[in-house]
Short mmCIF file of C-alpha atoms in Angstrom, two decimals:
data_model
loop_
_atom_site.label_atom_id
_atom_site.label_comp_id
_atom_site.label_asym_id
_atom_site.label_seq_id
_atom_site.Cartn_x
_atom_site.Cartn_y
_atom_site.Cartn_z
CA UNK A 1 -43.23 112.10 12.70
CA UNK A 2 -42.18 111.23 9.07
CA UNK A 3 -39.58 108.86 8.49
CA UNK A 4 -36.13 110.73 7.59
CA UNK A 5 -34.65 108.66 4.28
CA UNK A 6 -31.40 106.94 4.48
CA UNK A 7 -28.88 106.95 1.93
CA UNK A 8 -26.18 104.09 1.60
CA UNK A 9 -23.02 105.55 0.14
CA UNK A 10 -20.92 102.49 -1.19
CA UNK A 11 -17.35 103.03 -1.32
CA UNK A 12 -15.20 101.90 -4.39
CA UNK A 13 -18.51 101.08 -6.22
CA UNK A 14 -17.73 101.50 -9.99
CA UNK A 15 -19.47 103.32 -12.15
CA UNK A 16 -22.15 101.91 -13.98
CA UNK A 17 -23.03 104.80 -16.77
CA UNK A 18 -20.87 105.33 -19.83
CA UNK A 19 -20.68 109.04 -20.84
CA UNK A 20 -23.83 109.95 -22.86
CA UNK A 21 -26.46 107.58 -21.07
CA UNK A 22 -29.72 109.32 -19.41
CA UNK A 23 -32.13 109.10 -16.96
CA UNK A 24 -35.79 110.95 -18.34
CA UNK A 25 -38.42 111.26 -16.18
CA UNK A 26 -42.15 112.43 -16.90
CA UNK A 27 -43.39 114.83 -14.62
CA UNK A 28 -47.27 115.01 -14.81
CA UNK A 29 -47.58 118.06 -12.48
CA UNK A 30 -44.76 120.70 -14.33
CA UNK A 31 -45.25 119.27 -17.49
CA UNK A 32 -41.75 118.95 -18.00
CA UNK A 33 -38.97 116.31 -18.81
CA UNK A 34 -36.59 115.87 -16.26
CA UNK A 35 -33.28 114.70 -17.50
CA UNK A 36 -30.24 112.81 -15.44
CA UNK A 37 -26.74 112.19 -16.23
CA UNK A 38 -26.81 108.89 -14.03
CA UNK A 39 -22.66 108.66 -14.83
CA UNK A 40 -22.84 111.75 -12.02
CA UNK A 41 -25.99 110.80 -10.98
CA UNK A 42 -26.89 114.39 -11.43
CA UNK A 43 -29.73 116.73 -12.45
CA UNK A 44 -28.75 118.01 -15.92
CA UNK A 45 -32.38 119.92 -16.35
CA UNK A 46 -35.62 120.23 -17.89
CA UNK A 47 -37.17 119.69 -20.82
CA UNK A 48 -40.38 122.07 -20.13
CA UNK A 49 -43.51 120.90 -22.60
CA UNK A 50 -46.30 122.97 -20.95
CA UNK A 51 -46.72 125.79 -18.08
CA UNK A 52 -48.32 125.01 -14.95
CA UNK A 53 -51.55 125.04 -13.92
CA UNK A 54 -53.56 127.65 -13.92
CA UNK A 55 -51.71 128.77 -17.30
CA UNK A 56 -52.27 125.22 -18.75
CA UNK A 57 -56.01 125.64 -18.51
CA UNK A 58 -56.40 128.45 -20.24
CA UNK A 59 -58.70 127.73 -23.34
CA UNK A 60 -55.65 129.43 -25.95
CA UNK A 61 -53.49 127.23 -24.16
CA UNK A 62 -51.18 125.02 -26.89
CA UNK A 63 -48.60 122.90 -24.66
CA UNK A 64 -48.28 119.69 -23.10
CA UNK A 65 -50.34 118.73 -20.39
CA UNK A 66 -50.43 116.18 -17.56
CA UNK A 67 -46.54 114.51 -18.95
CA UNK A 68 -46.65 111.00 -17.96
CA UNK A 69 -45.60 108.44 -20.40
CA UNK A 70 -42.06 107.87 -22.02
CA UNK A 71 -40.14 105.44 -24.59
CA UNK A 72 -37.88 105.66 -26.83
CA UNK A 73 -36.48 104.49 -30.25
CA UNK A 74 -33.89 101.47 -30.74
CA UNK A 75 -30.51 103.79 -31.89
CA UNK A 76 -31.86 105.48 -28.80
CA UNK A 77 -31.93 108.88 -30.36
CA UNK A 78 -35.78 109.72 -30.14
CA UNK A 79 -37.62 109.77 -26.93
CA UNK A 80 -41.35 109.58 -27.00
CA UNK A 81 -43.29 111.56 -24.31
CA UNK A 82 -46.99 110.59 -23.98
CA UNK A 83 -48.98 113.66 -22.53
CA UNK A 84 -52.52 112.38 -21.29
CA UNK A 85 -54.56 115.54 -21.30
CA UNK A 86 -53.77 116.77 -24.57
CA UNK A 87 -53.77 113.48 -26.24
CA UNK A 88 -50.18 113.75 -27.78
CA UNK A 89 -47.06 111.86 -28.05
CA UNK A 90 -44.19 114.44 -28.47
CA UNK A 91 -40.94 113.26 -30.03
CA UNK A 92 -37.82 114.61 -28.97
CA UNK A 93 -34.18 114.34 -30.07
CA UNK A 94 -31.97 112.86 -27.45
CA UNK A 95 -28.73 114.44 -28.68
CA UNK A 96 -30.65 118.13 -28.51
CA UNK A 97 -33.57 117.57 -26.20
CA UNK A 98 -35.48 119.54 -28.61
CA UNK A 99 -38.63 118.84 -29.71
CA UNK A 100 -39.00 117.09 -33.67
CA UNK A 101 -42.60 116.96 -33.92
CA UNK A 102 -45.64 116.23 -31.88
CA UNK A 103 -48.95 114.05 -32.87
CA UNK A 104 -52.30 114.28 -31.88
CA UNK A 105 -54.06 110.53 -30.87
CA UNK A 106 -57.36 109.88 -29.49
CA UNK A 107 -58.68 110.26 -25.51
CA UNK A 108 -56.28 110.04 -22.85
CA UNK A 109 -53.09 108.24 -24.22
CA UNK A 110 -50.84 106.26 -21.75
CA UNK A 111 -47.95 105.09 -22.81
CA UNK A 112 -46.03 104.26 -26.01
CA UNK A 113 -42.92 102.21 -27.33
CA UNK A 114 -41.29 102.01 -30.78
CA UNK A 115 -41.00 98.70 -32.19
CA UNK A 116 -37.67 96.63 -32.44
CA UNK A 117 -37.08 97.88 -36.00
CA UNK A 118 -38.10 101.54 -35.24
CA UNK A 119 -40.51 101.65 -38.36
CA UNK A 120 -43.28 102.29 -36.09
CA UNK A 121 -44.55 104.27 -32.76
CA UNK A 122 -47.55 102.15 -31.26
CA UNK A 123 -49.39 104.23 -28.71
CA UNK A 124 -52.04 102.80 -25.98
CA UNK A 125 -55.04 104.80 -25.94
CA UNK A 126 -56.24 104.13 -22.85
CA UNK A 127 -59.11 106.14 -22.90
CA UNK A 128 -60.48 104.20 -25.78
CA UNK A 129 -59.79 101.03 -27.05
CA UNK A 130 -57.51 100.92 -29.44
CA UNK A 131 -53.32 101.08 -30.06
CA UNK A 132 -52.50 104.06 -32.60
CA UNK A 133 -49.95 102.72 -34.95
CA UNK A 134 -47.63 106.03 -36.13
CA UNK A 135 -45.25 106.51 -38.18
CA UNK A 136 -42.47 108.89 -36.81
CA UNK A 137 -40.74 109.84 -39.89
CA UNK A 138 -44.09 110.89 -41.68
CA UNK A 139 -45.62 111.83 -37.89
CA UNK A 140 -49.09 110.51 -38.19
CA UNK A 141 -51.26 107.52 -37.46
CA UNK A 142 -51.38 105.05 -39.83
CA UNK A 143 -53.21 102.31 -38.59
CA UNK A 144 -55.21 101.39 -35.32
CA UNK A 145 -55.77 98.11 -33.83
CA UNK A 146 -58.18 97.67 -31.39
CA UNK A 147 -57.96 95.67 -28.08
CA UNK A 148 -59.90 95.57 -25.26
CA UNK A 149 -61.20 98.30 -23.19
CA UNK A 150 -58.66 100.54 -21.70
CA UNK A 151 -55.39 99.75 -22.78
CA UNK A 152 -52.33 100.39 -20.67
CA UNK A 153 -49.06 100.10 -21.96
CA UNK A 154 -47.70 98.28 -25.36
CA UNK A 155 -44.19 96.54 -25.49
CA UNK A 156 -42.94 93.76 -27.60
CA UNK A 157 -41.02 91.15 -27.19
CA UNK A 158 -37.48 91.29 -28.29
CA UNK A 159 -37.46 89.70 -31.73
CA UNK A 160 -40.29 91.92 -32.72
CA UNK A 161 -42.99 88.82 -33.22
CA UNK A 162 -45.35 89.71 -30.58
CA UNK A 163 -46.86 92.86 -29.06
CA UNK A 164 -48.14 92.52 -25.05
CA UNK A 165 -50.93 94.77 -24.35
CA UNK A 166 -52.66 94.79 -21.03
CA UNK A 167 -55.90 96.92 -19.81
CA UNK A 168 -56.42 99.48 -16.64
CA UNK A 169 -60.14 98.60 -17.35
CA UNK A 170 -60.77 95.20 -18.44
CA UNK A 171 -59.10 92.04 -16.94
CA UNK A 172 -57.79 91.24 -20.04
CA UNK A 173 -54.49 91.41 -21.80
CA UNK A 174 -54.26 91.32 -25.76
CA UNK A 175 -51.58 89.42 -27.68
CA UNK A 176 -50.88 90.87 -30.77
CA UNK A 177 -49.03 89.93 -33.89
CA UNK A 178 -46.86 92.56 -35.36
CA UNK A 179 -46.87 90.89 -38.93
CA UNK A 180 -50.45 90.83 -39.10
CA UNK A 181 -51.67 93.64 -36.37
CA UNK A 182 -54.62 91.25 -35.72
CA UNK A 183 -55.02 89.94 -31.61
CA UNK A 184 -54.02 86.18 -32.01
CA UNK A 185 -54.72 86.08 -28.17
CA UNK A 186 -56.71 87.03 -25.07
CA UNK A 187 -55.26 86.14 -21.88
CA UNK A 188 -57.18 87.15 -18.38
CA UNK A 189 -55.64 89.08 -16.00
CA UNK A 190 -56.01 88.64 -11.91
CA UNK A 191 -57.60 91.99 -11.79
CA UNK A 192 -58.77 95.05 -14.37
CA UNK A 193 -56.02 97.66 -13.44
CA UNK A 194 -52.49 97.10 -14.95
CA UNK A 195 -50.86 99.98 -16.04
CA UNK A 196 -47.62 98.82 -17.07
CA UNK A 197 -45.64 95.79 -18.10
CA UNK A 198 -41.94 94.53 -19.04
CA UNK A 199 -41.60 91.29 -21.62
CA UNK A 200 -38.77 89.59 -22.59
CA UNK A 201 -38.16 86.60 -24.78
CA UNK A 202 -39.69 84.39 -22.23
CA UNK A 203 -41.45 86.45 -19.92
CA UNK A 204 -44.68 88.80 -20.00
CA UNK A 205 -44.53 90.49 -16.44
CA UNK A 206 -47.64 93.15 -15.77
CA UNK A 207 -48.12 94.94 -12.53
CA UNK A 208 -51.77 94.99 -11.03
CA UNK A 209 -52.29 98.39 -9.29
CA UNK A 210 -55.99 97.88 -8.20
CA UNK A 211 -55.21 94.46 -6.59
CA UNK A 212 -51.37 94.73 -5.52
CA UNK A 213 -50.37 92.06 -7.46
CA UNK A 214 -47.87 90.73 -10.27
CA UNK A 215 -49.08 88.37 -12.83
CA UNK A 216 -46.75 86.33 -15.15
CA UNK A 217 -47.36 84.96 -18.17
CA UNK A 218 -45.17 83.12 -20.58
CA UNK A 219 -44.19 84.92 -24.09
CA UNK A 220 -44.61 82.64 -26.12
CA UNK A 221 -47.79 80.60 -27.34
CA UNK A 222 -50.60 79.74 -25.82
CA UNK A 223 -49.16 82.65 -23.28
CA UNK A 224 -50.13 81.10 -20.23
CA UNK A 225 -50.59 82.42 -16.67
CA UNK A 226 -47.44 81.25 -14.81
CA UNK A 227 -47.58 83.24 -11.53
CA UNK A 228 -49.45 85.38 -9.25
CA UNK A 229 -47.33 87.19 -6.80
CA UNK A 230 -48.40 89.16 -3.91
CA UNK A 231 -46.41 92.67 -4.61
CA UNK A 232 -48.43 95.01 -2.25
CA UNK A 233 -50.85 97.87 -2.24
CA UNK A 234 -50.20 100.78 -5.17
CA UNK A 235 -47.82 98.21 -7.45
CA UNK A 236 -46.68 100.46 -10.02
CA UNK A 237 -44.04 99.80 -12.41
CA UNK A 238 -41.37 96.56 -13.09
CA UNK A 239 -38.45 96.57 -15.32
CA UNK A 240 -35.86 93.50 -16.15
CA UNK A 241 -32.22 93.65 -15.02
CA UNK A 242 -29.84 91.12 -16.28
CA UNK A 243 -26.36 91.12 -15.14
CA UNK A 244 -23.34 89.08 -13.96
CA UNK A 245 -25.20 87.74 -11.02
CA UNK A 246 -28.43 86.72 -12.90
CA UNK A 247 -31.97 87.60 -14.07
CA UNK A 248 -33.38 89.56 -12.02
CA UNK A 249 -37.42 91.31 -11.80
CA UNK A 250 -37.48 95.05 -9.74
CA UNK A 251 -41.35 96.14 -9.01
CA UNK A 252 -42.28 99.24 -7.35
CA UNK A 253 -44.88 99.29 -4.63
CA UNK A 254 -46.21 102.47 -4.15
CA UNK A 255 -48.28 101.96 -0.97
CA UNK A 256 -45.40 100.17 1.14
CA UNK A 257 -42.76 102.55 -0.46
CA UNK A 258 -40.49 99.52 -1.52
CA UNK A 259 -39.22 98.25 -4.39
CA UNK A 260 -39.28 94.46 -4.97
CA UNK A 261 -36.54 92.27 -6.18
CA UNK A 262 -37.00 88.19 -7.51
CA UNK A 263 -35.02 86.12 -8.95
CA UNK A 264 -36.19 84.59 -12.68
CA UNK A 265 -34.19 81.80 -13.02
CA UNK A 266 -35.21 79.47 -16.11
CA UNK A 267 -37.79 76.59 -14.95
CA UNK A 268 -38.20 77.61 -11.66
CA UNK A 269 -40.95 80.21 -10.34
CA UNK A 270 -40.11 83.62 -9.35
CA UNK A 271 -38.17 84.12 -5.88
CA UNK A 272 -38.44 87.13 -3.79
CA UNK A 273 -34.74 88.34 -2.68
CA UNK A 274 -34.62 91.61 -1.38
CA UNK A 275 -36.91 94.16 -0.23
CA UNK A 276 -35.71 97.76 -0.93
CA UNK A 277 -36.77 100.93 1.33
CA UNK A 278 -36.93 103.96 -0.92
CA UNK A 279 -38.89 107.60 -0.56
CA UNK A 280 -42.58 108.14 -1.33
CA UNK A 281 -44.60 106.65 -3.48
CA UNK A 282 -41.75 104.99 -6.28
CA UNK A 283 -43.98 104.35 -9.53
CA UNK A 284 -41.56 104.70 -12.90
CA UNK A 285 -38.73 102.23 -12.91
CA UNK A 286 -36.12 101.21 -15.50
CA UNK A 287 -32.65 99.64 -15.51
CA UNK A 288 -29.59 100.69 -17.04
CA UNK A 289 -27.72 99.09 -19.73
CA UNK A 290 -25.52 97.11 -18.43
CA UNK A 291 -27.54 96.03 -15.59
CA UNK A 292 -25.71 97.23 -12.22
CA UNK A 293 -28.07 99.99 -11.69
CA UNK A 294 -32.15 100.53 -11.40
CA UNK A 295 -33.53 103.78 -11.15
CA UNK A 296 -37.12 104.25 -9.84
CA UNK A 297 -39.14 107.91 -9.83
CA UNK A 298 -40.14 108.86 -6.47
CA UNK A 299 -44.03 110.40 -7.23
CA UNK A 300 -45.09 111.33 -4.36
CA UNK A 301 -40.96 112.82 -3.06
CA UNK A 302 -40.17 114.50 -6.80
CA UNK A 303 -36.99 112.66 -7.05
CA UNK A 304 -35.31 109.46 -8.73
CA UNK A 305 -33.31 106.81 -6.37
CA UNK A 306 -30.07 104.86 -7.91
CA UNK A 307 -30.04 101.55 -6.79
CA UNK A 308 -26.96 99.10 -6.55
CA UNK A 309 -28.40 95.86 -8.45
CA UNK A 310 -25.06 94.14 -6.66
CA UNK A 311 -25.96 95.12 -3.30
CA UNK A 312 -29.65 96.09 -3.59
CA UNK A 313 -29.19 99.51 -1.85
CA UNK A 314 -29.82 102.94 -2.54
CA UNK A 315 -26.77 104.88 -3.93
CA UNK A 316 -28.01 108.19 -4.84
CA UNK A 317 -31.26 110.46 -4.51
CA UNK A 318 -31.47 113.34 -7.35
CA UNK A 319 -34.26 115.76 -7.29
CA UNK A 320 -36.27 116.36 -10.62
CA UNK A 321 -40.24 117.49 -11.51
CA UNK A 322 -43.33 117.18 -10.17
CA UNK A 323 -44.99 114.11 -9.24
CA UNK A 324 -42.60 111.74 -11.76
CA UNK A 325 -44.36 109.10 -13.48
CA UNK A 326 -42.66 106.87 -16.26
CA UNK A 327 -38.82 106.66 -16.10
CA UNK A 328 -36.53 105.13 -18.92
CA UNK A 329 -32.82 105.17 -19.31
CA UNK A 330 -31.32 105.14 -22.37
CA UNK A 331 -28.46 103.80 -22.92
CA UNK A 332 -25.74 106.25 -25.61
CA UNK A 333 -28.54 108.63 -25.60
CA UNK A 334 -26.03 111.36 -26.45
CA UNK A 335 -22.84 111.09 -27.99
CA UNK A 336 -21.39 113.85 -27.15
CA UNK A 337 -20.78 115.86 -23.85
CA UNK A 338 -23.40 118.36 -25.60
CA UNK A 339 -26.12 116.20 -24.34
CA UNK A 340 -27.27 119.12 -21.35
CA UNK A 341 -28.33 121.29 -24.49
CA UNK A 342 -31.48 123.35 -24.42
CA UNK A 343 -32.41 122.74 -21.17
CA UNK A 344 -33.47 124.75 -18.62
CA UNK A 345 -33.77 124.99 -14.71
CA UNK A 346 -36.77 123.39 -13.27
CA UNK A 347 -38.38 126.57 -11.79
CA UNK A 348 -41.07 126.65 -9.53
CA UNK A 349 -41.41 123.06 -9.79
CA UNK A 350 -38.80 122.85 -7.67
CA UNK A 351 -40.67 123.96 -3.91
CA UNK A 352 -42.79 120.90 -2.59
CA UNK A 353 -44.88 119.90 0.50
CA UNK A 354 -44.39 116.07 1.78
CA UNK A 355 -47.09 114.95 4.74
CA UNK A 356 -47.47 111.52 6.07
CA UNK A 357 -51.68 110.57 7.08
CA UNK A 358 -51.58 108.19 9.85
CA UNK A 359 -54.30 106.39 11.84
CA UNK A 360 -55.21 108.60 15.01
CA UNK A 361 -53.86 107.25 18.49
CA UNK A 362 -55.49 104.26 19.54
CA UNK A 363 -57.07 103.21 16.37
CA UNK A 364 -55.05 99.80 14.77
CA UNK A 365 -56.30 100.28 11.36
CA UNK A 366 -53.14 99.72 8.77
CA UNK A 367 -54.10 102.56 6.68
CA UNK A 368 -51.61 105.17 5.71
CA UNK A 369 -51.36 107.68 3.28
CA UNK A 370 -48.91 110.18 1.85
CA UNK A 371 -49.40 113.74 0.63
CA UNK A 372 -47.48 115.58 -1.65
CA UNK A 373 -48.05 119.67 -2.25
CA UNK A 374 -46.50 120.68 -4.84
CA UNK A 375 -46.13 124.63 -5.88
CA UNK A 376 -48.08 125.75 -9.25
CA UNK A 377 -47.43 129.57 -8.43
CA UNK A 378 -50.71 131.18 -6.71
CA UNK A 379 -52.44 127.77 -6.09
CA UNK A 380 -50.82 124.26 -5.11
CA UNK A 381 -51.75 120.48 -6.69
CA UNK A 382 -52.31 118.62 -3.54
CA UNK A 383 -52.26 114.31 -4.33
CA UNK A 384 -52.99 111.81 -1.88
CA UNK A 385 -52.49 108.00 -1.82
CA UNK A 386 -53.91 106.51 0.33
CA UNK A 387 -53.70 102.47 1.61
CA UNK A 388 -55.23 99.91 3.76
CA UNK A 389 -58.67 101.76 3.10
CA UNK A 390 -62.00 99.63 3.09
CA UNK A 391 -62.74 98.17 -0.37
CA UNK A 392 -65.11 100.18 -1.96
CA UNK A 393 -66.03 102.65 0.79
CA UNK A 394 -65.72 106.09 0.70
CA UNK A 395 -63.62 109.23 1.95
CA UNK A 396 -63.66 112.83 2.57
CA UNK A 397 -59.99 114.51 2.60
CA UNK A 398 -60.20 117.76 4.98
CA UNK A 399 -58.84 120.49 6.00
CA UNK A 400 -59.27 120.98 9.71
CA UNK A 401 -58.37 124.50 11.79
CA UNK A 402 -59.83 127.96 11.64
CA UNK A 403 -63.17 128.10 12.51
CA UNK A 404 -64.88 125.61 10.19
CA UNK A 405 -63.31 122.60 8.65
CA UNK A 406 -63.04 122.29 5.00
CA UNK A 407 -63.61 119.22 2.41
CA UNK A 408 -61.17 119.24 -0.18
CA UNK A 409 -61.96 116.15 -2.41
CA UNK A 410 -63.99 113.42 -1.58
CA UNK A 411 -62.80 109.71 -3.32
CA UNK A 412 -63.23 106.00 -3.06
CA UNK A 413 -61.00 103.04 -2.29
CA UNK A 414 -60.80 100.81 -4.83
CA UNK A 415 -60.97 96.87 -5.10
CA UNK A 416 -57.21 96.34 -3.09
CA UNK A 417 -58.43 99.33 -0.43
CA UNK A 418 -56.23 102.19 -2.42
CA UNK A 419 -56.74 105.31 -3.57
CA UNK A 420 -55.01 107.92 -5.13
CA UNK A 421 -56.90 111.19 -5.80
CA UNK A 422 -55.92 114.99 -6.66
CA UNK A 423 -57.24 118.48 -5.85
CA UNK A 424 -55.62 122.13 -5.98
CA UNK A 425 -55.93 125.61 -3.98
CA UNK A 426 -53.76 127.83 -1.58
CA UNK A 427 -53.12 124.87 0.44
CA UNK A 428 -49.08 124.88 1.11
CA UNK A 429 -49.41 128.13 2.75
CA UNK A 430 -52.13 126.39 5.54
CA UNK A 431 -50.75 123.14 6.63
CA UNK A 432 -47.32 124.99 6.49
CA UNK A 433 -47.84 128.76 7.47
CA UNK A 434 -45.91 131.67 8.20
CA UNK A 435 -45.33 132.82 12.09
CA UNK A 436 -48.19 134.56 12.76
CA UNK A 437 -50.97 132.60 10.81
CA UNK A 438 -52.47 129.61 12.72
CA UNK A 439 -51.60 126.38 10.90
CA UNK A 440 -54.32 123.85 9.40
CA UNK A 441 -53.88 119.98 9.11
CA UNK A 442 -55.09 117.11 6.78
CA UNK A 443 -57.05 114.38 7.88
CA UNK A 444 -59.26 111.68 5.90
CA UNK A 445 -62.88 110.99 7.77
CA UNK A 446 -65.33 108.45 6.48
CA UNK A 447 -67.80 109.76 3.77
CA UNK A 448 -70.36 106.78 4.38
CA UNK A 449 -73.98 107.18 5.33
CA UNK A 450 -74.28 107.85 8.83
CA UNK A 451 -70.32 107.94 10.05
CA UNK A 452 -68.01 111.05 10.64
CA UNK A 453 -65.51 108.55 12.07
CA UNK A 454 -61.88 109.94 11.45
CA UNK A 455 -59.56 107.72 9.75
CA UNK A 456 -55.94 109.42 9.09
CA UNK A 457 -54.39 112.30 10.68
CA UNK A 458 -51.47 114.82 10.04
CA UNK A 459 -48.41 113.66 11.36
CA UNK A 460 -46.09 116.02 10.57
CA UNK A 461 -44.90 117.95 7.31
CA UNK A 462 -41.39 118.07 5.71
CA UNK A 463 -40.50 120.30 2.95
CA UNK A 464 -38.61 118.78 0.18
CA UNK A 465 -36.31 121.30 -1.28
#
């Protein structure tokens, strides 16, 4: 059966959060920003950018859709949502959480981050080559640099000298310089995939989600490779933490459901410290301001976890919008206690479907995978991410029961044996039906030439709200 989560409640832990500090969240699925008053450690609402699918594909359709990148501006008054399938960063006022203005970039946008002076919005347009340079008073592009293939996610380091751009399609990440927006550098990466990064005045950390690794480089010329840690399967997201007790790295793995702690002390590698147990599939992951908290997004569970950077363990688990990907928190966001303005209830974002894919009895393999179903009114988004997979091979996802079974996406494991892949229909009310239907359950089978062999099974189905 699926693991039940355990929450830690610490008593006379202080609060970390001053009054007017939030938690945002991305939510690819409902289109929507989630937004967390992490002083409570409570759900405040939604900012809602887009309807759900099917409405979202209609061709007169003019919102957001597939939310899934966020930053935000130094006086920490303008958050910057980066919506991949319609190409647009939306910028939104913190104090209001309405929206100021919205513009259009080129294919498939990632992420994006204001520069240390807040003159300019730099956007990674992953599905190009190129960072759009924008400027959000006039809200346009202004400029475009171009990097390598695929760029993933742009930050800078902290005196504003350098930019840090790595790919999710070339093994390459660009170092550019902000004074003359020319690369001055092109350092290789372990692997093609990174899809996010966190730099400091020292440090250029960038996750490695096809190869389950961490790569560090230093930040400052010639920006050499410095380590190569093993992180695990589905390595998503890694934020900074500095506090009273040191320097700290926190890296969400995805495919072990764990988030990773090392200590970065100066002059000495990186040092694994704790291992944190959290709920499916943790991707977006930020800390707050003062250091004693981190808060990652939950993708696959459609919630955010605090954790205790004193004692490394979970604190709180707050629900928010489908399938979470970036998280930031933003220190004085608000200054007011006028900061739940405008928003709304999540909706029907909030009914979800959480199955765990296990190897059938007998069988040793080490792949898993989770499932999450989440509700889009008549039909459901179904995503699967799946680890310990053969390199390269490929996979059928099915619906068994009934008299027939039925393929519902078929996929391929990538280079570290993971995949994640996506497909819709009435499938809540199957694998979870009413009294009198008969249900249906999920398994993966082998889509090579010449095997049916199955390789993950249902084991058992927990609804989430």
């Amino acid at each position: 059966m699926r693991r039940c989560l355990t929450i830690v409640l610490l008593a006379g832990v202080t609060a970390a959060a001053q009054t007017g500090d939030r938690v945002y969240t991305a939510d690819q699925t409902s289109n929507t920003v989630s937004v967390i008053d992490p002083a409570t450690n409570k759900l405040l609402g939604a900012i809602h950018l887009g309807e759900d699918v099917p409405a979202a594909l209609l061709p007169l359709y003019r919102g957001e859709l597939l939310v899934h990148g966020l930053g935000f501006s130094p006086d920490h008054k303008t958050l910057d949502v980066v919506s991949i399938g319609s190409n647009s960063v939306t910028l939104i006022d913190t104090e209001t959480n309405t929206v100021k203005g919205k513009v259009y970039v080129g294919r498939s946008p990632h992420e994006a981050f204001f520069r240390p002076d807040g003159r300019e919005l730099w956007v990674t347009v992953r599905g190009e080559n190129y960072v759009s340079v924008i400027d959000p008073v006039r809200q346009r592009e202004i400029r475009r640099i171009e990097t390598a293939n695929g760029p993933g996610m742009v930050l800078f380091r902290p005196d504003g000298k350098y930019a840090f751009v790595p790919s999710s399609f070339t093994p390459e990440m660009d170092v550019i310089d902000t004074a003359t927006y020319q690369v001055i550098a092109r350092v290789s990466q372990t692997s093609p995939f990174s899809p996010n990064l966190a730099v400091d005045q020292d440090e250029v950390w960038i996750t490695l989600k096809d190869s389950g690794k961490t790569q560090v480089f230093s930040a400052k010329p010639p920006f050499q490779s410095i380590a190569v840690l093993e992180t695990g399967p589905i390595t998503n997201h890694v934020t900074f933490v500095t506090n009273p007790i040191g320097r700290f790295a926190y890296v969400s793995v995805g495919g072990t459901d764990q988030v990773l702690v090392y200590r970065r002390d100066r002059g000495s590698a990186p040092k694994l410290i704790a291992t944190i147990k959290t709920g499916d599939l943790p991707h977006g992951i930020w800390g707050s301001g003062d250091g004693r908290r981190v808060y990652v997004g939950l993708e696959n569970g459609d919630a955010v976890q605090a954790i205790d950077t004193q004692t490394n363990q979970i604190i709180a688990t707050i629900p928010v919008g489908q399938l979470p990907q970036a998280l930031v928190y933003v220190p004085n966001a608000t200054s007011s206690n006028s900061g739940a303005a405008n928003l709304k209830p999540l909706g029907p974002a909030t009914s979800a479907l959480h199955i765990e894919l296990v190897p059938p009895d007998g069988n040793s393999s080490k792949a898993h995978a989770s499932v999450a179903i989440n509700s889009l009114g008549l039909i459901d988004n179904l995503q699967v991410a799946a680890t310990g997979l053969d390199p390269g091979k490929k996979y059928r996802l099915v619906l068994v029961g009934g008299t027939e079974s039925q393929d519902l996406v078929t996929f391929a494991a990538g280079i570290g044996g993971v995949a994640i892949t996506q497909t819709l229909g009435p499938l809540k009310r199957m694998v979870a039906p009413t009294q009198t239907a008969t249900a249906m359950t999920l398994e993966v089978r082998s889509d090579e030439p010449g095997s049916t062999g199955l390789v993950l099974c249902q084991a058992g189905t927990t609804n989430h709200r």
